[in-house]
Short mmCIF file of C-alpha atoms and ligand atoms in Angstrom, two decimals:
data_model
loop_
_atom_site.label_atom_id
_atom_site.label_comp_id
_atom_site.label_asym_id
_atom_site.label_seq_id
_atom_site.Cartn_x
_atom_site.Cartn_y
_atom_site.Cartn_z
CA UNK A 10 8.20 37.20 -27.02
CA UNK A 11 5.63 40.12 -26.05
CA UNK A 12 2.63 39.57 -27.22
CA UNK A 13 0.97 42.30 -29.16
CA UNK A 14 -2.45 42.11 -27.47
CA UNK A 15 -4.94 43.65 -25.23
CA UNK A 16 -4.51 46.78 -22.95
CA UNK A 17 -6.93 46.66 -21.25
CA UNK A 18 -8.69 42.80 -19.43
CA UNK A 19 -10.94 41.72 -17.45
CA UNK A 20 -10.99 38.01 -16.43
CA UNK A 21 -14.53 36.87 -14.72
CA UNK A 22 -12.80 33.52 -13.04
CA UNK A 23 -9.13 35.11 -12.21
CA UNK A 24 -7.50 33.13 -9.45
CA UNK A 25 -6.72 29.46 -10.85
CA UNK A 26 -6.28 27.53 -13.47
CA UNK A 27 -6.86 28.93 -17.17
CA UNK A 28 -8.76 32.05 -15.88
CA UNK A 29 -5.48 32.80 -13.56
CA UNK A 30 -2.92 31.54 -17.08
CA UNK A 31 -4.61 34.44 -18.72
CA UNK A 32 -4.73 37.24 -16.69
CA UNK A 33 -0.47 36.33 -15.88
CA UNK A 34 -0.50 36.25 -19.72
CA UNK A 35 -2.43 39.17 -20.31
CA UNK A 36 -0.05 41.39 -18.02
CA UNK A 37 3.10 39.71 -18.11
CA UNK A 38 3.14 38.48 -21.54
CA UNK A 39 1.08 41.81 -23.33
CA UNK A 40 1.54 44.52 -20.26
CA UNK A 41 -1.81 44.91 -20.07
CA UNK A 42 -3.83 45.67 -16.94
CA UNK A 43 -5.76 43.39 -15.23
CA UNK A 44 -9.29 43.47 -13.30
CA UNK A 45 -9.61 39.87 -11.49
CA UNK A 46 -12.72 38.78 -10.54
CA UNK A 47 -13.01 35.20 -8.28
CA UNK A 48 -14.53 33.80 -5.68
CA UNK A 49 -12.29 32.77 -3.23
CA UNK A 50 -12.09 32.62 0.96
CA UNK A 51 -10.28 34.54 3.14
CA UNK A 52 -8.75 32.87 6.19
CA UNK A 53 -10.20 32.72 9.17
CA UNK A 54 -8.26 32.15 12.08
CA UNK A 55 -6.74 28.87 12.28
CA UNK A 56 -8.32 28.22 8.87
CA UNK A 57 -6.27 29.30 5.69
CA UNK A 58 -7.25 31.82 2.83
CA UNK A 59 -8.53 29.05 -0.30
CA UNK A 60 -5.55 28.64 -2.81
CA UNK A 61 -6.59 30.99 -5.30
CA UNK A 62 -6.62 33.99 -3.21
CA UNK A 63 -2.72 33.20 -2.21
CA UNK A 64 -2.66 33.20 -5.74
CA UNK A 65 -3.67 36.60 -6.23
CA UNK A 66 -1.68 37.46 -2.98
CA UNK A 67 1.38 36.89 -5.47
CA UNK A 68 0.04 38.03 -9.17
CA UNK A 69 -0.65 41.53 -7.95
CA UNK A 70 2.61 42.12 -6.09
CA UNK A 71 4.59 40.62 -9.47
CA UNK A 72 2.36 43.10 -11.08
CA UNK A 73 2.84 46.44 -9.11
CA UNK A 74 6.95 45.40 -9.01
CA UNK A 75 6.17 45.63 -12.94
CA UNK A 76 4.29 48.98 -13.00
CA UNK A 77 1.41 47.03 -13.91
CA UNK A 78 -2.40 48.10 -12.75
CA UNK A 79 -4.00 45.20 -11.47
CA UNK A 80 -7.22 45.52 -9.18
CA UNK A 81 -8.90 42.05 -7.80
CA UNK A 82 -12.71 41.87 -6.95
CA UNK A 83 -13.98 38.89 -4.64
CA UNK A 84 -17.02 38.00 -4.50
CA UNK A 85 -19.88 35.82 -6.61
CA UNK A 86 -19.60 36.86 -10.63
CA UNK A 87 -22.77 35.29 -11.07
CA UNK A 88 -24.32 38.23 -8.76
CA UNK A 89 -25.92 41.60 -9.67
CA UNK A 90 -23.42 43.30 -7.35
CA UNK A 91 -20.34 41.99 -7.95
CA UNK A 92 -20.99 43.07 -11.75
CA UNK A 93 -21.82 46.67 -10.94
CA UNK A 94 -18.56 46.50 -8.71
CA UNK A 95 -16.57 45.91 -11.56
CA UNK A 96 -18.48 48.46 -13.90
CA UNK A 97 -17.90 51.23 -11.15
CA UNK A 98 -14.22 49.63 -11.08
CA UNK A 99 -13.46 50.12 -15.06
CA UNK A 100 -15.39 53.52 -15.37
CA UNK A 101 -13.19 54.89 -12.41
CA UNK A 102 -9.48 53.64 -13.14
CA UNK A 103 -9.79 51.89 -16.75
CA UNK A 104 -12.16 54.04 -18.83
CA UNK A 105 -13.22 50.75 -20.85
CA UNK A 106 -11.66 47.66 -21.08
CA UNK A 107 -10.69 45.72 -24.66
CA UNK A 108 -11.20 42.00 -23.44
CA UNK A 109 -12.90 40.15 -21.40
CA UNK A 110 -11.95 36.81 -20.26
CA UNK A 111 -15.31 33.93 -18.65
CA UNK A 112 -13.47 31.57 -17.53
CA UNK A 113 -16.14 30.20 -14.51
CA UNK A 114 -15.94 27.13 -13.03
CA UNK A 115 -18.64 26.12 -10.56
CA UNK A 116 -20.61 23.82 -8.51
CA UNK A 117 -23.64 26.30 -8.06
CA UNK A 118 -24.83 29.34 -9.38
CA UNK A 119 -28.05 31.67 -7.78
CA UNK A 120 -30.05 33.21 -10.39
CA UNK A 121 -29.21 37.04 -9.75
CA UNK A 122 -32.88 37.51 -10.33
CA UNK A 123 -35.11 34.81 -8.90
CA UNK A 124 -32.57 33.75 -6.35
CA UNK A 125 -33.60 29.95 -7.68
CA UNK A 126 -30.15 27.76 -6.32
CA UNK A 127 -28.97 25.71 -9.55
CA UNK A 128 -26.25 22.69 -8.78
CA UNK A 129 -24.83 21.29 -11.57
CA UNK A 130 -23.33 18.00 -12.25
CA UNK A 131 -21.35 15.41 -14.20
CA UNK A 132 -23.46 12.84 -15.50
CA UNK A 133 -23.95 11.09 -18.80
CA UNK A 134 -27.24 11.53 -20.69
CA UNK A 135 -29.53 8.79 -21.71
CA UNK A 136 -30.78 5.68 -20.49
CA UNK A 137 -27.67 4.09 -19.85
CA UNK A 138 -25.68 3.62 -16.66
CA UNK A 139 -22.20 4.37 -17.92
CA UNK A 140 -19.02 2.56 -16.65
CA UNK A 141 -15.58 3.10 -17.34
CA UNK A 142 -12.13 3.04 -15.63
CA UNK A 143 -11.09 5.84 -13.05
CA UNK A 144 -8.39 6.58 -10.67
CA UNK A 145 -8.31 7.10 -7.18
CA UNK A 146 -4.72 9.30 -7.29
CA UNK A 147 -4.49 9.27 -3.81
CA UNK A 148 -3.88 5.32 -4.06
CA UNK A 149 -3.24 5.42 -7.79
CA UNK A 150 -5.94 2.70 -7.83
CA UNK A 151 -7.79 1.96 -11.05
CA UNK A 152 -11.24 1.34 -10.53
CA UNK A 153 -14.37 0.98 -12.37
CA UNK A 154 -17.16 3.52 -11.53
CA UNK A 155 -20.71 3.15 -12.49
CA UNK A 156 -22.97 6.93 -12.98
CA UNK A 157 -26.52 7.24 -13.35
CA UNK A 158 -27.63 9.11 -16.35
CA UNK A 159 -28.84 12.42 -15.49
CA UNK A 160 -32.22 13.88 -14.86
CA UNK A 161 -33.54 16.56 -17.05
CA UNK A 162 -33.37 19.14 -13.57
CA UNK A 163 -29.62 18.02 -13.15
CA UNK A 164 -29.07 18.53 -17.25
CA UNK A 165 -30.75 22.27 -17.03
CA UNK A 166 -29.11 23.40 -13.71
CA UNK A 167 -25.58 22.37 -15.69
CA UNK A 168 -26.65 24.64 -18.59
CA UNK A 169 -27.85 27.29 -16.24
CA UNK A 170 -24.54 27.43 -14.54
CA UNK A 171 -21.59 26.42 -16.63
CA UNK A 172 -23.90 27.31 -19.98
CA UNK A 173 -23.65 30.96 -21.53
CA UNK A 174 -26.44 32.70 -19.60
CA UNK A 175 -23.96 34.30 -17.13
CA UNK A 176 -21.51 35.29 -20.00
CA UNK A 177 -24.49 37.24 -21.71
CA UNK A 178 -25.51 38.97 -18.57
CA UNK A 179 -21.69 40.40 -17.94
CA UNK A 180 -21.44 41.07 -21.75
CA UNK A 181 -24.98 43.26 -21.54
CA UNK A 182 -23.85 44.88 -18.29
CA UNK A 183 -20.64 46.07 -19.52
CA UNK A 184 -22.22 46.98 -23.03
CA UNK A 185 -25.28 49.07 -21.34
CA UNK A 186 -22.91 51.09 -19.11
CA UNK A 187 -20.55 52.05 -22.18
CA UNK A 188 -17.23 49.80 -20.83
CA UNK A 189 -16.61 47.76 -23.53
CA UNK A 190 -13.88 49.50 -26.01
CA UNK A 191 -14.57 49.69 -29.65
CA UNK A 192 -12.88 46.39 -30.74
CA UNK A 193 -13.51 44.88 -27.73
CA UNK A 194 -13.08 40.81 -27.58
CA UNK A 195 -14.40 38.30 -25.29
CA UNK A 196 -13.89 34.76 -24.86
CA UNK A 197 -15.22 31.68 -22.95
CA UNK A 198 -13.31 28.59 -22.40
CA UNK A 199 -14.80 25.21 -23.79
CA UNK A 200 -13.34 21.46 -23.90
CA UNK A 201 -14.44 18.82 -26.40
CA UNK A 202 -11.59 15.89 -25.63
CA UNK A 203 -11.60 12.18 -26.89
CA UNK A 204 -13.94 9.29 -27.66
CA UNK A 205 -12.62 7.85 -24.16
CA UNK A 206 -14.32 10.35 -22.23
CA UNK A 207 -17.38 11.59 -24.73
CA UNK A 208 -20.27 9.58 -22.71
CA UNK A 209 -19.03 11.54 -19.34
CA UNK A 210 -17.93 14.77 -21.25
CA UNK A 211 -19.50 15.88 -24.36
CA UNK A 212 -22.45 14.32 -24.53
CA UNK A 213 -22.82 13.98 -20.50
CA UNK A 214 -24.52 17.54 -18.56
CA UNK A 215 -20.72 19.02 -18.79
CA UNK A 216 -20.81 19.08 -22.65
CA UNK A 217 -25.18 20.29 -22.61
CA UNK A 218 -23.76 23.15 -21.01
CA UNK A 219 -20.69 23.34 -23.46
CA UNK A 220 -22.88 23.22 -26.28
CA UNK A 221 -24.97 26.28 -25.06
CA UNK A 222 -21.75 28.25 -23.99
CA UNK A 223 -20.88 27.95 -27.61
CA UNK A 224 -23.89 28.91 -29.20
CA UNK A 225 -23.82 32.08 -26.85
CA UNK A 226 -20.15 32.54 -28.55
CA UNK A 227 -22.00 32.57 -31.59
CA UNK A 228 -24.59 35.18 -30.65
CA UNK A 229 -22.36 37.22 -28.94
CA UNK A 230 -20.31 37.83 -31.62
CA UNK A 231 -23.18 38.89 -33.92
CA UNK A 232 -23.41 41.49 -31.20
CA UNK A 233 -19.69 42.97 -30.37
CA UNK A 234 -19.07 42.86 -34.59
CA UNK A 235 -21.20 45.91 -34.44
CA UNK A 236 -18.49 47.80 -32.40
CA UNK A 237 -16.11 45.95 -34.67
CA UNK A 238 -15.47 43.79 -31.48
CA UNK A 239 -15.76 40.00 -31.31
CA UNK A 240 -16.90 36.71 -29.20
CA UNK A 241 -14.94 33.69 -29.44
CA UNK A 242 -14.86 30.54 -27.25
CA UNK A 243 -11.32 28.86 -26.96
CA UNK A 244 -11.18 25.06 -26.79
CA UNK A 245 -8.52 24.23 -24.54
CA UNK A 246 -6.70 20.94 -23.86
CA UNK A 247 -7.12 18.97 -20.89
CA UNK A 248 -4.82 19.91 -17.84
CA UNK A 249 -5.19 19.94 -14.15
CA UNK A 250 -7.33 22.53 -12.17
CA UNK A 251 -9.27 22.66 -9.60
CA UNK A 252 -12.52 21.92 -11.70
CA UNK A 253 -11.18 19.29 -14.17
CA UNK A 254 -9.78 17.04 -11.25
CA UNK A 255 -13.21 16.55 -9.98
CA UNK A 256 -14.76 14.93 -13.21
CA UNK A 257 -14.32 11.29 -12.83
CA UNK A 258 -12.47 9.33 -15.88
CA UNK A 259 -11.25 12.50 -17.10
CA UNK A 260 -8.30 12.48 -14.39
CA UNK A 261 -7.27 9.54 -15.66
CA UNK A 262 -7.15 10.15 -19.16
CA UNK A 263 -5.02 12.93 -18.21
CA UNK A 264 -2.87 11.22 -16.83
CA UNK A 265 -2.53 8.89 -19.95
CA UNK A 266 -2.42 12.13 -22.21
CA UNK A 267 0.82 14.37 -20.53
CA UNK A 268 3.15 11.24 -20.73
CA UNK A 269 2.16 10.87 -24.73
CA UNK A 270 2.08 14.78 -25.04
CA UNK A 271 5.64 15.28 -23.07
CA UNK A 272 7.37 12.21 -25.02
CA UNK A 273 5.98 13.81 -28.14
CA UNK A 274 7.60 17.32 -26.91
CA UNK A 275 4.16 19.19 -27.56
CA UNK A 276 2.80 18.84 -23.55
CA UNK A 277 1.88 22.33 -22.40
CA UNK A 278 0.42 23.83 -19.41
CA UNK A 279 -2.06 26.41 -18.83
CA UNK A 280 0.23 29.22 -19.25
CA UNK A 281 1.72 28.14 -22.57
CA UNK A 282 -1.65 26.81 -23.69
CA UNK A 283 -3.19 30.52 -23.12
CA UNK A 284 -0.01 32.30 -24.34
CA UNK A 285 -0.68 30.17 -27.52
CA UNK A 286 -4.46 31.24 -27.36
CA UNK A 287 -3.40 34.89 -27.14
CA UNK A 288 -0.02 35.38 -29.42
CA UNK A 289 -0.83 32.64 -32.64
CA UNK A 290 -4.59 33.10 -32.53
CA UNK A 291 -6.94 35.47 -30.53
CA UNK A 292 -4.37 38.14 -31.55
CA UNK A 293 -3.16 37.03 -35.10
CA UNK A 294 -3.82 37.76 -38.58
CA UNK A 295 -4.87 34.25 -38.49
CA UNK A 296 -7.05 32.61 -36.21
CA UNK A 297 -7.49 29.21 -37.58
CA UNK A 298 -10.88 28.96 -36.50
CA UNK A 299 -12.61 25.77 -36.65
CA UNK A 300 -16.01 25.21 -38.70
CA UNK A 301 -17.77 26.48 -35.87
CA UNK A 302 -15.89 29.36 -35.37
CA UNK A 303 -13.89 28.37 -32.55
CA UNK A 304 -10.45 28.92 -31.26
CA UNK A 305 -8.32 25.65 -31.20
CA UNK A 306 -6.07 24.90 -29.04
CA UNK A 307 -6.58 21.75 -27.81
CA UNK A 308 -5.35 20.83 -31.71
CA UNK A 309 -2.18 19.11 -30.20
CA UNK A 310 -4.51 17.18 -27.96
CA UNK A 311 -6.61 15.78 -30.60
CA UNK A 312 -4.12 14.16 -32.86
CA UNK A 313 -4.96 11.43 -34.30
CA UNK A 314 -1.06 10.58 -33.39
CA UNK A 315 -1.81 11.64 -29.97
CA UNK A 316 -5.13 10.14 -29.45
CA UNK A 317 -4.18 6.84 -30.96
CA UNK A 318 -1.31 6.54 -28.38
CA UNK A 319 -3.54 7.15 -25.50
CA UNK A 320 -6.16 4.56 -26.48
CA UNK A 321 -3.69 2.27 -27.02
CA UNK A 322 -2.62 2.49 -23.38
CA UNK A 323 -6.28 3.16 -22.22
CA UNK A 324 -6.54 -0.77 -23.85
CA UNK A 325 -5.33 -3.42 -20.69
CA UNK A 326 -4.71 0.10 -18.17
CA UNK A 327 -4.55 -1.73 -14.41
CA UNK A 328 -3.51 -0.67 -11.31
CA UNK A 329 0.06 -2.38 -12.00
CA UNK A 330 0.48 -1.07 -15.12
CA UNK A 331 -0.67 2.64 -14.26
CA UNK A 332 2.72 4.39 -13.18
CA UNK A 333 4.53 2.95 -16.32
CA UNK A 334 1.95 3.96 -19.05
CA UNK A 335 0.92 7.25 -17.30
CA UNK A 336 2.70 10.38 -15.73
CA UNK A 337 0.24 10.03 -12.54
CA UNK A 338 2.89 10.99 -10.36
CA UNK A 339 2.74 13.98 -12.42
CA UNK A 340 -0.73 14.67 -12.10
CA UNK A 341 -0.98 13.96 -8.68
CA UNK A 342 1.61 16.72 -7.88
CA UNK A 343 0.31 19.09 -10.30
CA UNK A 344 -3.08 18.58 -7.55
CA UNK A 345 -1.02 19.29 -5.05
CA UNK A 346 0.82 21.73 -6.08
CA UNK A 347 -2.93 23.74 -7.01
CA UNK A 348 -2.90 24.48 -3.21
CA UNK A 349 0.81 25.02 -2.79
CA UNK A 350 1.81 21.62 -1.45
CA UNK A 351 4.64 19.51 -2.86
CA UNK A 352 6.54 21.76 -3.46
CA UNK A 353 10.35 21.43 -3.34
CA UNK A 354 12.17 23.58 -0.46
CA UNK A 355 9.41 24.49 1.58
CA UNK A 356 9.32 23.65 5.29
CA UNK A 357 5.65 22.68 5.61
CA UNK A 358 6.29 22.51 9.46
CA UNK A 359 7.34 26.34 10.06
CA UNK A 360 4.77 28.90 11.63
CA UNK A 361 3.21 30.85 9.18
CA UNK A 362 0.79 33.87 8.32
CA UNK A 363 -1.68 33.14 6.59
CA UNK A 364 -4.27 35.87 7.16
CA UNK A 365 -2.31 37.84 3.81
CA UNK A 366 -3.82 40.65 2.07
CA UNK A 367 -4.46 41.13 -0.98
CA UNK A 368 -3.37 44.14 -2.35
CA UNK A 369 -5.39 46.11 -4.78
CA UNK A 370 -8.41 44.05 -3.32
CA UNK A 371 -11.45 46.07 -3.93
CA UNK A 372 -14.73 44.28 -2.22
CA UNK A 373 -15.54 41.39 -0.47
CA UNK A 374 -18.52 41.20 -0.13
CA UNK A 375 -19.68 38.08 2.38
CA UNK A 376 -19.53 35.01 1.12
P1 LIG B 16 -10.70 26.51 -11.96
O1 LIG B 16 -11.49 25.78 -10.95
O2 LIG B 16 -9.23 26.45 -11.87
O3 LIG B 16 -11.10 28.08 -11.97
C1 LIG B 16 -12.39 28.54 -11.75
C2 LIG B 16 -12.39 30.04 -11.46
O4 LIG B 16 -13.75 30.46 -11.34
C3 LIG B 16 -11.69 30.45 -10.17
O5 LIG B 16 -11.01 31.67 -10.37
C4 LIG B 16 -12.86 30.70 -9.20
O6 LIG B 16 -12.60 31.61 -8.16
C5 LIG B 16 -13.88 31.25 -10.17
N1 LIG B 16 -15.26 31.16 -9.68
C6 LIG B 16 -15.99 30.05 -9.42
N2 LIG B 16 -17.23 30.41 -9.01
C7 LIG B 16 -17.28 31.76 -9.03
C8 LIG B 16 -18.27 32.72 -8.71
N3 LIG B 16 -19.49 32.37 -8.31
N4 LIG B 16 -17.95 34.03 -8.80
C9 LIG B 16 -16.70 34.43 -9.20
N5 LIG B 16 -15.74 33.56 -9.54
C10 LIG B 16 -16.01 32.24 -9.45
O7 LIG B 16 -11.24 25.99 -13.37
P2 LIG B 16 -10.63 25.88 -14.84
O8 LIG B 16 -10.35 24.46 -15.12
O9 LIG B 16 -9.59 26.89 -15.09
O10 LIG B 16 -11.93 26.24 -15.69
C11 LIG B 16 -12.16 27.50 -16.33
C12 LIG B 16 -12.89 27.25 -17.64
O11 LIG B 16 -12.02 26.48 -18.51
C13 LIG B 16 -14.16 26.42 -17.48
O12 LIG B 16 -15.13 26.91 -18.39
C14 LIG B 16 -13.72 25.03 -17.90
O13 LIG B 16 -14.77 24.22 -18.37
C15 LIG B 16 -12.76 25.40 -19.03
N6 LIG B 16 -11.84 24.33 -19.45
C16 LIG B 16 -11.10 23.61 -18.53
C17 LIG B 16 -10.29 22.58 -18.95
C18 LIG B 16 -9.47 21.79 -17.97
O14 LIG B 16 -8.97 20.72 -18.35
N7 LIG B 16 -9.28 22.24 -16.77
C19 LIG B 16 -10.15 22.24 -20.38
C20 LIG B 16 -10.88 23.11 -21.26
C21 LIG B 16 -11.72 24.10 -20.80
#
């Protein structure tokens, strides 16, 4: 069903994983219009475009076929620049825009004001070396892997760049330059996930920077109330992307999790998990917000049916065992199929072009 919801977005992280869910949902699933913003590489030469800007190739020509406006900016969010593109973007074609979507993921960030180069990391915090079982999914291996405990420099550069600082600077950007409707909405995405993974998670860098990205939530809503807006952060459910197939343990635990969630029937994706964001919460009379105010939708996740399950497999998980108490085969496509390979009826070995456009692009500015 359509979804009753915003006319007017702007998703800060557009091209993959739940940034890319809810822009498609946005348009597709509300007709609203879209702004993307990413930062993705064109190709060069014999070197192909990166996934998500393929990705973009195709969500703005499914969005002009459907009368939709849909612009894309490329370049680094994080930057001075790229935000005034986007202002200069909205005040030309949009007028103001009534949501705005952070949904960053990255390595690195450069302060848009001291130019200081933050990397971040995924470490636990403490004294403690912390072990635990991950997968190799290229081998479906199960190993054990050992991780230092952060330093307090790794900790802060993981709050500077995954934290809410960014968030606040694109929420007083668009606020000082008069873009933000009356009623306007934003929200940041957020993951809190089991006991399994807590030490490497929540309580590792990952979940310092979670912590402050919430508290900003907090703030920011303080702020957008006055133009009877709101700030919410959405806790989603663990799925693979491009950033969650990176953190070590977690992959594996995912693995563990879709075969529980898809027996129980209740396994979504990121589509369906940001449709459900959108239509039964962001955008109804009830948002069934959590005690801190947060959007749930990693509910189904956490469980205690759910969770139980997992552990129990988690308990005696080897290498022989993997395939029958996991969907890895599962995961491992879904990773392949985040930069279009594995998938059924394509002839991998035909010439193609890969230097595509896309349309609607408006800068790109060099990377
Ligand atoms: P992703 O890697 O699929 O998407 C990241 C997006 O950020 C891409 O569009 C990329 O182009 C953009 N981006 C990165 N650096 C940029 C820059 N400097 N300038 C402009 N755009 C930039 O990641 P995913 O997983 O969708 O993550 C989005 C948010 O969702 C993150 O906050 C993540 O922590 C959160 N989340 C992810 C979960 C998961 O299991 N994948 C679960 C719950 C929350």
């Amino acid at each position: 069903p359509k979804i009753d919801g915003p006319k007017k977005v702007l998703v800060i992280g557009a091209s993959t994983g739940f940034g890319l869910a809810t822009r498609i949902t946005s348009a597709f699933g509300a007709g609203a219009a879209t702004l993307g913003v990413f930062f993705e590489r064109p190709a060069a030469g014999t070197r192909t475009a990166s996934a998500g800007w393929y990705n973009t190739v195709e969500f703005e020509k499914e969005a002009h076929k459907a009368g939709l406006w849909s612009r894309s900016i490329n370049g680094d969010a994080f930057s001075h620049e790229v935000k005034q593109l986007t202002i200069d973007m909205i005040k030309a074609d949009l007028g103001t825009v009534d949501l705005v979507i952070y949904s960053i993921a990255s390595g690195v960030r450069f302060h848009p004001d001291t130019k200081e180069k933050f990397t971040s990391c995924l470490k636990p915090i403490g004294n403690d070396v912390y072990t635990n079982k991950t997968v190799d999914f290229h081998s479906k291996e199960i190993k054990n892997i050992s991780i230092s405990p952060a330093t307090e420099k790794e900790i802060s550069d993981t709050v500077a760049i995954m934290g809410g600082e960014d968030w606040t600077l694109w929420i007083d950007a668009l606020e000082k330059n008069g873009v933000l409707a009356p009623g306007a909405m934003t929200v940041a995405y957020s993951y809190i996930g089991p006991e399994i993974t807590r030490a490497i998670y929540r309580e590792g860098t990952i979940g310092r920077a979670k912590d402050d990205l919430e508290k900003t939530g907090i703030i920011l809503d303080e702020r957008m109330k006055k133009n009877d807006g709101r700030a919410f952060v959405s806790v989603n459910k663990a799925l693979v992307t491009q950033a969650s197939s990176a953190i070590p343990v977690v992959l594996l635990y995912t693995a563990l999790l879709y075969k529980v969630m898809r027996e129980k029937g209740i396994h979504e994706g990121c589509i369906e998990q940001m449709y459900r964001m959108m239509s039964d919460r962001l955008y109804s009379t009830d948002r069934k917000l959590d005690e801190k105010g947060r959007i749930r939708v990693d509910d189904w996740e956490l469980r205690p049916d759910v969770q139980k399950a997992v552990e129990d497999q988690w308990e005696g998980l080897n290498t022989e065992n993997l395939s029958d108490r996991s969907d890895i085969d599962l995961v491992r496509t879904e990773f392949f199929r985040l930069f279009g390979f594995d998938v059924a009826g394509i002839d991998y070995e035909a010439d193609i072009n890969t230097e595509i456009e896309i349309p609607g692009l408006i800068a790109q500015p060099q990377a």
